Amino acid sequence: MNHAIRIHEHGGPEAMKWDEIPTPSPGPGEALVRHAAIGLNYIDVYFRTGLYKPPSLPCVIGMEGAGTVEAVGEGVTVVAPGDRVAYATAPIGAYAEARTIKADRLVKLPADISFEQAAAMMLQGMTAEYLLRRTFPVKPGQTILVHAAAGGVGLIMCQWAKHLGATVIGTVGSDAKAELARAHGCDHPIVYTREDFQARVKEITGGKMLPVVYDSVGRETFMKSLDCLAPLGMMVVFGNASGAVPPFDVGILAAKGSLFLTRPTLATYTAKREDLVASAEALFDVVRKGAVKIEVNQRFPLKDAADAHRALEARQTTGSTVLLP
């Protein structure tokens, strides 16, 4: 027996249904993974609402999971039955008790990384890795801005950026989240509900502004984030929690100081298996060193995924959330 959360039409959390589906058999190049934990990420909301289009409906959503390989298809050599594995990659399909996935998208887990840790950190942690080490390689002594600093990606980025020697400014929605971010390496948490983050950035930097802004919020923060950048600074938009950024005149980038703008995705940065494995290993390294602590602050039964989505969209979650089959 295999159960999964499926959407039959796009909509709110109520669109997710707990369905019984067949247990798939792995085809050539595939592995069957029995999940022990599944990660909750904002991209799941995008697929549920239709902002991102799934290949067809009904579909199982979810991008991230950890568990045990139960079977492999023809030609698979990178994993074997019994291996502890994790993934954070397309195609969607993680909100299930078991699923098949291309074996070359799986990474083996070190013995001292738990399934819950892995499900909580693969997508968010590898996102932090490519943002901080490849999209804009952060150097010691630099000051950076991370929006949603108390969220799953944000808490990892704050810790990792401190490990790299940066000073971290972060926006958060409440005093409690400010304290959480501060405890995880954020030097200057800004409560955006009562403080102008652009003015605070100017104050903190003495008017020099920033070489980079990492923005997963989107519409609400985009234009003011541009004004936080120094000339030749980079605006990194990697999410749309408040809605998609509307079209704008690229001449604005010239007027504000020959700025750079990029919209990266984890899928691109891990498209090659060697890049996927290197990113995961870099993440495992900082976690095992204690430089980055993975906080699983919410757990929901998989069948109650709708409640998890409601909490996520209401910004009631901190750190990482996992769904348990």
mmCIF file of C-alpha atoms in Angstrom:
data_model
loop_
_atom_site.group_PDB
_atom_site.id
_atom_site.type_symbol
_atom_site.label_atom_id
_atom_site.label_comp_id
_atom_site.label_asym_id
_atom_site.label_seq_id
_atom_site.Cartn_x
_atom_site.Cartn_y
_atom_site.Cartn_z
ATOM 1 C CA MET A 1 0.000 0.000 0.000
ATOM 2 C CA ASN A 2 1.224 3.487 -0.856
ATOM 3 C CA HIS A 3 -0.363 6.796 0.045
ATOM 4 C CA ALA A 4 0.415 10.250 -1.269
ATOM 5 C CA ILE A 5 -0.750 13.837 -1.117
ATOM 6 C CA ARG A 6 -2.034 14.754 -4.570
ATOM 7 C CA ILE A 7 -3.594 17.842 -6.097
ATOM 8 C CA HIS A 8 -6.355 17.279 -8.640
ATOM 9 C CA GLU A 9 -6.722 21.017 -9.305
ATOM 10 C CA HIS A 10 -4.779 24.101 -8.278
ATOM 11 C CA GLY A 11 -5.910 26.034 -5.241
ATOM 12 C CA GLY A 12 -5.447 26.530 -1.517
ATOM 13 C CA PRO A 13 -4.236 23.982 1.015
ATOM 14 C CA GLU A 14 -7.607 22.250 0.797
ATOM 15 C CA ALA A 15 -6.718 21.215 -2.771
ATOM 16 C CA MET A 16 -4.341 18.594 -1.379
ATOM 17 C CA LYS A 17 -5.916 15.142 -1.053
ATOM 18 C CA TRP A 18 -4.687 12.022 0.789
ATOM 19 C CA ASP A 19 -4.931 9.378 -1.934
ATOM 20 C CA GLU A 20 -4.054 5.712 -2.123
ATOM 21 C CA ILE A 21 -1.895 5.085 -5.194
ATOM 22 C CA PRO A 22 0.058 2.102 -6.533
ATOM 23 C CA THR A 23 3.623 1.551 -5.383
ATOM 24 C CA PRO A 24 5.698 2.183 -8.519
ATOM 25 C CA SER A 25 8.419 -0.099 -9.840
ATOM 26 C CA PRO A 26 11.751 1.484 -10.768
ATOM 27 C CA GLY A 27 12.485 1.663 -14.467
ATOM 28 C CA PRO A 28 15.924 1.782 -16.085
ATOM 29 C CA GLY A 29 18.125 4.279 -14.259
ATOM 30 C CA GLU A 30 15.608 4.701 -11.417
ATOM 31 C CA ALA A 31 15.445 3.808 -7.726
ATOM 32 C CA LEU A 32 12.454 3.184 -5.481
ATOM 33 C CA VAL A 33 12.807 5.165 -2.241
ATOM 34 C CA ARG A 34 10.713 4.489 0.877
ATOM 35 C CA HIS A 35 10.535 7.871 2.621
ATOM 36 C CA ALA A 36 11.335 8.332 6.303
ATOM 37 C CA ALA A 37 10.925 12.114 6.156
ATOM 38 C CA ILE A 38 9.905 14.692 3.546
ATOM 39 C CA GLY A 39 10.912 18.337 3.391
ATOM 40 C CA LEU A 40 8.446 21.241 3.254
ATOM 41 C CA ASN A 41 9.484 24.136 1.016
ATOM 42 C CA TYR A 42 7.837 27.225 -0.408
ATOM 43 C CA ILE A 43 8.244 25.860 -3.928
ATOM 44 C CA ASP A 44 5.619 23.273 -2.930
ATOM 45 C CA VAL A 45 3.136 26.136 -2.529
ATOM 46 C CA TYR A 46 3.992 27.405 -6.020
ATOM 47 C CA PHE A 47 3.159 24.012 -7.545
ATOM 48 C CA ARG A 48 -0.030 23.704 -5.479
ATOM 49 C CA THR A 49 -1.338 27.127 -6.540
ATOM 50 C CA GLY A 50 -0.270 26.786 -10.169
ATOM 51 C CA LEU A 51 2.379 29.527 -10.128
ATOM 52 C CA TYR A 52 4.673 26.712 -11.255
ATOM 53 C CA LYS A 53 3.000 24.296 -13.636
ATOM 54 C CA PRO A 54 3.252 20.534 -13.007
ATOM 55 C CA PRO A 55 3.463 18.265 -16.055
ATOM 56 C CA SER A 56 -0.132 17.104 -15.534
ATOM 57 C CA LEU A 57 -2.934 16.720 -12.986
ATOM 58 C CA PRO A 58 -3.529 14.963 -10.688
ATOM 59 C CA CYS A 59 0.028 15.078 -9.390
ATOM 60 C CA VAL A 60 2.068 14.454 -6.271
ATOM 61 C CA ILE A 61 3.930 17.605 -5.214
ATOM 62 C CA GLY A 62 7.110 17.959 -3.174
ATOM 63 C CA MET A 63 10.784 18.305 -4.074
ATOM 64 C CA GLU A 64 12.724 16.874 -1.144
ATOM 65 C CA GLY A 65 12.903 13.654 0.805
ATOM 66 C CA ALA A 66 15.075 11.178 2.647
ATOM 67 C CA GLY A 67 14.708 7.458 3.111
ATOM 68 C CA THR A 68 15.932 4.024 2.124
ATOM 69 C CA VAL A 69 16.392 2.561 -1.334
ATOM 70 C CA GLU A 70 14.092 -0.469 -1.675
ATOM 71 C CA ALA A 71 14.833 -1.437 -5.269
ATOM 72 C CA VAL A 72 16.748 -0.218 -8.299
ATOM 73 C CA GLY A 73 16.145 -0.466 -12.014
ATOM 74 C CA GLU A 74 18.374 -1.683 -14.787
ATOM 75 C CA GLY A 75 21.734 0.021 -15.107
ATOM 76 C CA VAL A 76 21.785 1.685 -11.668
ATOM 77 C CA THR A 77 25.207 1.664 -10.030
ATOM 78 C CA VAL A 78 25.305 4.845 -7.903
ATOM 79 C CA VAL A 79 22.968 3.449 -5.195
ATOM 80 C CA ALA A 80 21.830 0.003 -4.057
ATOM 81 C CA PRO A 81 18.952 -1.438 -2.031
ATOM 82 C CA GLY A 82 19.428 -0.638 1.654
ATOM 83 C CA ASP A 83 21.293 2.631 1.048
ATOM 84 C CA ARG A 84 20.247 5.656 3.115
ATOM 85 C CA VAL A 85 19.695 8.469 0.626
ATOM 86 C CA ALA A 86 18.281 11.959 0.201
ATOM 87 C CA TYR A 87 17.406 14.272 -2.662
ATOM 88 C CA ALA A 88 16.157 17.778 -3.376
ATOM 89 C CA THR A 89 15.479 17.987 -7.043
ATOM 90 C CA ALA A 90 12.906 17.742 -9.801
ATOM 91 C CA PRO A 91 10.708 16.067 -10.752
ATOM 92 C CA ILE A 92 8.086 16.692 -8.089
ATOM 93 C CA GLY A 93 6.656 13.694 -6.254
ATOM 94 C CA ALA A 94 8.051 13.728 -2.706
ATOM 95 C CA TYR A 95 4.720 13.895 -0.818
ATOM 96 C CA ALA A 96 4.371 10.117 -0.918
ATOM 97 C CA GLU A 97 5.201 7.173 1.313
ATOM 98 C CA ALA A 98 7.316 5.775 -1.527
ATOM 99 C CA ARG A 99 8.330 7.010 -4.970
ATOM 100 C CA THR A 100 10.648 6.324 -7.863
ATOM 101 C CA ILE A 101 13.263 8.861 -8.902
ATOM 102 C CA LYS A 102 16.290 8.914 -11.169
ATOM 103 C CA ALA A 103 19.086 7.301 -9.198
ATOM 104 C CA ASP A 104 21.641 9.899 -10.269
ATOM 105 C CA ARG A 105 19.602 12.515 -8.376
ATOM 106 C CA LEU A 106 20.152 10.700 -5.069
ATOM 107 C CA VAL A 107 23.036 11.304 -2.676
ATOM 108 C CA LYS A 108 24.086 8.849 0.003
ATOM 109 C CA LEU A 109 23.752 10.050 3.587
ATOM 110 C CA PRO A 110 26.641 9.919 6.052
ATOM 111 C CA ALA A 111 25.840 7.691 9.015
ATOM 112 C CA ASP A 112 25.708 10.664 11.409
ATOM 113 C CA ILE A 113 23.108 12.612 9.366
ATOM 114 C CA SER A 114 19.550 11.581 10.317
ATOM 115 C CA PHE A 115 16.666 11.219 7.879
ATOM 116 C CA GLU A 116 14.881 14.188 9.471
ATOM 117 C CA GLN A 117 18.009 16.338 9.243
ATOM 118 C CA ALA A 118 18.467 15.384 5.612
ATOM 119 C CA ALA A 119 14.851 16.038 4.651
ATOM 120 C CA ALA A 120 15.034 19.361 6.463
ATOM 121 C CA MET A 121 18.230 20.578 4.855
ATOM 122 C CA MET A 122 18.865 19.223 1.388
ATOM 123 C CA LEU A 123 16.902 21.757 -0.661
ATOM 124 C CA GLN A 124 17.404 24.653 1.723
ATOM 125 C CA GLY A 125 21.029 23.817 2.492
ATOM 126 C CA MET A 126 22.121 23.263 -1.095
ATOM 127 C CA THR A 127 20.301 26.479 -1.995
ATOM 128 C CA ALA A 128 22.364 28.288 0.646
ATOM 129 C CA GLU A 129 25.499 26.607 -0.709
ATOM 130 C CA TYR A 130 25.144 27.769 -4.294
ATOM 131 C CA LEU A 131 23.936 31.256 -3.303
ATOM 132 C CA LEU A 132 26.819 31.941 -0.928
ATOM 133 C CA ARG A 133 29.601 30.056 -2.687
ATOM 134 C CA ARG A 134 28.755 30.259 -6.393
ATOM 135 C CA THR A 135 26.098 32.836 -7.371
ATOM 136 C CA PHE A 136 27.873 35.541 -5.356
ATOM 137 C CA PRO A 137 30.918 34.073 -3.582
ATOM 138 C CA VAL A 138 30.868 35.742 -0.171
ATOM 139 C CA LYS A 139 34.258 36.808 1.144
ATOM 140 C CA PRO A 140 35.452 37.536 4.680
ATOM 141 C CA GLY A 141 34.717 41.104 5.733
ATOM 142 C CA GLN A 142 31.764 41.644 3.401
ATOM 143 C CA THR A 143 28.331 42.707 4.662
ATOM 144 C CA ILE A 144 25.321 41.017 3.088
ATOM 145 C CA LEU A 145 21.525 41.221 3.371
ATOM 146 C CA VAL A 146 19.397 38.080 3.694
ATOM 147 C CA HIS A 147 15.624 38.498 3.562
ATOM 148 C CA ALA A 148 13.437 36.087 5.569
ATOM 149 C CA ALA A 149 16.418 35.425 7.814
ATOM 150 C CA ALA A 150 14.423 33.292 10.267
ATOM 151 C CA GLY A 151 13.112 30.940 7.589
ATOM 152 C CA GLY A 152 14.604 27.613 6.611
ATOM 153 C CA VAL A 153 17.008 28.916 3.976
ATOM 154 C CA GLY A 154 17.578 32.113 5.942
ATOM 155 C CA LEU A 155 18.787 30.435 9.133
ATOM 156 C CA ILE A 156 21.182 28.246 7.170
ATOM 157 C CA MET A 157 22.467 31.226 5.173
ATOM 158 C CA CYS A 158 23.054 33.301 8.303
ATOM 159 C CA GLN A 159 25.144 30.549 9.885
ATOM 160 C CA TRP A 160 27.061 29.697 6.723
ATOM 161 C CA ALA A 161 27.761 33.350 5.894
ATOM 162 C CA LYS A 162 29.157 33.875 9.409
ATOM 163 C CA HIS A 163 31.313 30.788 8.878
ATOM 164 C CA LEU A 164 32.622 32.459 5.711
ATOM 165 C CA GLY A 165 33.508 35.599 7.685
ATOM 166 C CA ALA A 166 30.674 37.903 6.583
ATOM 167 C CA THR A 167 28.594 40.372 8.566
ATOM 168 C CA VAL A 168 24.931 39.437 8.145
ATOM 169 C CA ILE A 169 21.946 41.773 8.045
ATOM 170 C CA GLY A 170 18.592 39.989 7.974
ATOM 171 C CA THR A 171 14.940 40.948 7.729
ATOM 172 C CA VAL A 172 12.402 39.172 9.937
ATOM 173 C CA GLY A 173 8.724 39.604 10.798
ATOM 174 C CA SER A 174 8.751 39.705 14.598
ATOM 175 C CA ASP A 175 10.925 40.191 17.669
ATOM 176 C CA ALA A 176 10.857 36.457 18.344
ATOM 177 C CA LYS A 177 12.147 35.783 14.830
ATOM 178 C CA ALA A 178 14.769 38.499 15.316
ATOM 179 C CA GLU A 179 16.118 36.654 18.340
ATOM 180 C CA LEU A 180 16.086 33.366 16.459
ATOM 181 C CA ALA A 181 18.019 34.873 13.558
ATOM 182 C CA ARG A 182 20.500 36.517 15.938
ATOM 183 C CA ALA A 183 21.101 33.164 17.632
ATOM 184 C CA HIS A 184 22.006 31.740 14.237
ATOM 185 C CA GLY A 185 24.570 34.297 13.159
ATOM 186 C CA CYS A 186 22.530 37.291 12.012
ATOM 187 C CA ASP A 187 24.434 40.332 13.305
ATOM 188 C CA HIS A 188 21.710 42.876 12.542
ATOM 189 C CA PRO A 189 18.134 41.513 12.470
ATOM 190 C CA ILE A 190 15.649 44.089 11.146
ATOM 191 C CA VAL A 191 11.958 43.708 12.018
ATOM 192 C CA TYR A 192 10.506 44.821 8.695
ATOM 193 C CA THR A 193 6.986 45.289 10.118
ATOM 194 C CA ARG A 194 8.150 48.381 11.998
ATOM 195 C CA GLU A 195 11.560 49.293 10.556
ATOM 196 C CA ASP A 196 12.537 50.558 7.105
ATOM 197 C CA PHE A 197 15.121 47.971 6.085
ATOM 198 C CA GLN A 198 16.665 50.236 3.449
ATOM 199 C CA ALA A 199 17.226 53.002 5.996
ATOM 200 C CA ARG A 200 18.659 50.514 8.497
ATOM 201 C CA VAL A 201 21.049 49.089 5.875
ATOM 202 C CA LYS A 202 22.281 52.614 5.135
ATOM 203 C CA GLU A 203 22.756 53.227 8.854
ATOM 204 C CA ILE A 204 24.525 49.917 9.507
ATOM 205 C CA THR A 205 26.903 50.318 6.543
ATOM 206 C CA GLY A 206 27.593 54.006 7.116
ATOM 207 C CA GLY A 207 26.116 54.776 3.728
ATOM 208 C CA LYS A 208 28.369 52.368 1.816
ATOM 209 C CA MET A 209 25.507 49.950 1.149
ATOM 210 C CA LEU A 210 25.980 46.303 0.122
ATOM 211 C CA PRO A 211 27.686 44.136 -2.483
ATOM 212 C CA VAL A 212 24.787 41.660 -2.539
ATOM 213 C CA VAL A 213 21.168 41.193 -1.460
ATOM 214 C CA TYR A 214 19.634 37.712 -1.280
ATOM 215 C CA ASP A 215 15.868 38.050 -1.723
ATOM 216 C CA SER A 216 13.360 35.190 -1.526
ATOM 217 C CA VAL A 217 10.403 37.480 -0.779
ATOM 218 C CA GLY A 218 9.937 38.993 -4.225
ATOM 219 C CA ARG A 219 7.319 41.618 -4.968
ATOM 220 C CA GLU A 220 7.234 43.340 -1.537
ATOM 221 C CA THR A 221 10.977 43.824 -1.176
ATOM 222 C CA PHE A 222 12.438 43.958 -4.681
ATOM 223 C CA MET A 223 12.660 47.690 -5.417
ATOM 224 C CA LYS A 224 13.864 48.666 -1.952
ATOM 225 C CA SER A 225 16.398 45.847 -2.076
ATOM 226 C CA LEU A 226 17.902 47.422 -5.204
ATOM 227 C CA ASP A 227 18.394 50.610 -3.193
ATOM 228 C CA CYS A 228 20.392 48.656 -0.601
ATOM 229 C CA LEU A 229 23.094 47.850 -3.162
ATOM 230 C CA ALA A 230 26.352 49.664 -3.714
ATOM 231 C CA PRO A 231 27.375 50.379 -7.323
ATOM 232 C CA LEU A 232 28.104 47.126 -9.180
ATOM 233 C CA GLY A 233 26.194 45.221 -6.507
ATOM 234 C CA MET A 234 24.273 42.023 -7.226
ATOM 235 C CA MET A 235 20.572 41.471 -6.635
ATOM 236 C CA VAL A 236 19.881 37.746 -6.197
ATOM 237 C CA VAL A 237 16.166 36.924 -6.410
ATOM 238 C CA PHE A 238 15.623 33.254 -5.566
ATOM 239 C CA GLY A 239 11.985 33.158 -4.454
ATOM 240 C CA ASN A 240 8.576 34.855 -4.605
ATOM 241 C CA ALA A 241 7.015 34.422 -1.155
ATOM 242 C CA SER A 242 5.085 37.700 -1.497
ATOM 243 C CA GLY A 243 4.362 37.249 -5.199
ATOM 244 C CA ALA A 244 6.306 37.423 -8.428
ATOM 245 C CA VAL A 245 8.337 40.533 -9.214
ATOM 246 C CA PRO A 246 6.467 42.442 -11.938
ATOM 247 C CA PRO A 247 8.186 43.404 -15.202
ATOM 248 C CA PHE A 248 10.358 46.493 -14.877
ATOM 249 C CA ASP A 249 12.617 48.716 -16.981
ATOM 250 C CA VAL A 250 16.139 47.251 -16.979
ATOM 251 C CA GLY A 251 17.412 50.807 -17.291
ATOM 252 C CA ILE A 252 16.709 51.063 -13.553
ATOM 253 C CA LEU A 253 19.743 48.832 -12.998
ATOM 254 C CA ALA A 254 21.919 51.382 -14.808
ATOM 255 C CA ALA A 255 20.443 54.334 -12.937
ATOM 256 C CA LYS A 256 21.019 52.702 -9.550
ATOM 257 C CA GLY A 257 24.701 51.956 -10.170
ATOM 258 C CA SER A 258 25.261 49.416 -12.961
ATOM 259 C CA LEU A 259 23.698 46.696 -10.841
ATOM 260 C CA PHE A 260 23.615 42.983 -11.604
ATOM 261 C CA LEU A 261 20.377 40.986 -11.357
ATOM 262 C CA THR A 262 20.052 37.205 -11.382
ATOM 263 C CA ARG A 263 17.227 34.720 -10.830
ATOM 264 C CA PRO A 264 19.032 31.437 -10.071
ATOM 265 C CA THR A 265 17.577 28.021 -9.307
ATOM 266 C CA LEU A 266 18.921 24.995 -7.493
ATOM 267 C CA ALA A 267 17.980 22.862 -10.500
ATOM 268 C CA THR A 268 20.461 24.679 -12.716
ATOM 269 C CA TYR A 269 23.237 24.673 -10.145
ATOM 270 C CA THR A 270 22.879 20.925 -9.522
ATOM 271 C CA ALA A 271 21.983 19.788 -13.053
ATOM 272 C CA LYS A 272 25.268 17.882 -13.404
ATOM 273 C CA ARG A 273 25.681 14.974 -10.972
ATOM 274 C CA GLU A 274 29.171 16.108 -10.008
ATOM 275 C CA ASP A 275 27.781 19.519 -9.003
ATOM 276 C CA LEU A 276 24.935 17.894 -7.061
ATOM 277 C CA VAL A 277 27.316 15.647 -5.118
ATOM 278 C CA ALA A 278 29.787 18.495 -4.479
ATOM 279 C CA SER A 279 27.014 20.747 -3.178
ATOM 280 C CA ALA A 280 25.654 18.034 -0.874
ATOM 281 C CA GLU A 281 29.119 17.202 0.423
ATOM 282 C CA ALA A 282 29.840 20.873 1.163
ATOM 283 C CA LEU A 283 26.571 20.998 3.106
ATOM 284 C CA PHE A 284 27.288 17.792 5.009
ATOM 285 C CA ASP A 285 30.739 19.182 5.873
ATOM 286 C CA VAL A 286 29.513 22.403 7.539
ATOM 287 C CA VAL A 287 26.736 20.523 9.361
ATOM 288 C CA ARG A 288 29.103 17.862 10.694
ATOM 289 C CA LYS A 289 31.567 20.575 11.793
ATOM 290 C CA GLY A 290 28.788 22.310 13.718
ATOM 291 C CA ALA A 291 29.174 25.504 11.681
ATOM 292 C CA VAL A 292 25.573 25.092 10.484
ATOM 293 C CA LYS A 293 22.926 23.630 12.777
ATOM 294 C CA ILE A 294 19.753 22.313 11.170
ATOM 295 C CA GLU A 295 16.679 23.227 13.193
ATOM 296 C CA VAL A 296 13.654 20.993 12.633
ATOM 297 C CA ASN A 297 11.146 23.217 14.395
ATOM 298 C CA GLN A 298 7.894 21.772 13.011
ATOM 299 C CA ARG A 299 6.763 18.234 12.252
ATOM 300 C CA PHE A 300 3.468 17.269 10.607
ATOM 301 C CA PRO A 301 2.083 13.888 9.568
ATOM 302 C CA LEU A 302 2.234 13.666 5.777
ATOM 303 C CA LYS A 303 -1.540 13.220 5.628
ATOM 304 C CA ASP A 304 -1.855 16.653 7.329
ATOM 305 C CA ALA A 305 0.264 18.456 4.742
ATOM 306 C CA ALA A 306 -2.515 21.036 4.288
ATOM 307 C CA ASP A 307 -1.964 22.223 7.865
ATOM 308 C CA ALA A 308 1.758 22.507 7.172
ATOM 309 C CA HIS A 309 1.054 24.655 4.106
ATOM 310 C CA ARG A 310 -1.267 26.916 6.092
ATOM 311 C CA ALA A 311 1.416 27.476 8.722
ATOM 312 C CA LEU A 312 4.075 28.116 6.083
ATOM 313 C CA GLU A 313 1.996 30.639 4.141
ATOM 314 C CA ALA A 314 1.002 32.441 7.353
ATOM 315 C CA ARG A 315 4.722 32.809 8.160
ATOM 316 C CA GLN A 316 4.153 30.906 11.392
ATOM 317 C CA THR A 317 7.079 28.536 10.815
ATOM 318 C CA THR A 318 10.732 29.009 11.681
ATOM 319 C CA GLY A 319 13.706 26.977 10.545
ATOM 320 C CA SER A 320 12.775 23.748 8.788
ATOM 321 C CA THR A 321 9.584 21.706 8.675
ATOM 322 C CA VAL A 322 9.309 18.008 7.864
ATOM 323 C CA LEU A 323 6.388 15.796 6.905
ATOM 324 C CA LEU A 324 6.426 12.295 8.353
ATOM 325 C CA PRO A 325 4.822 9.386 6.431
#
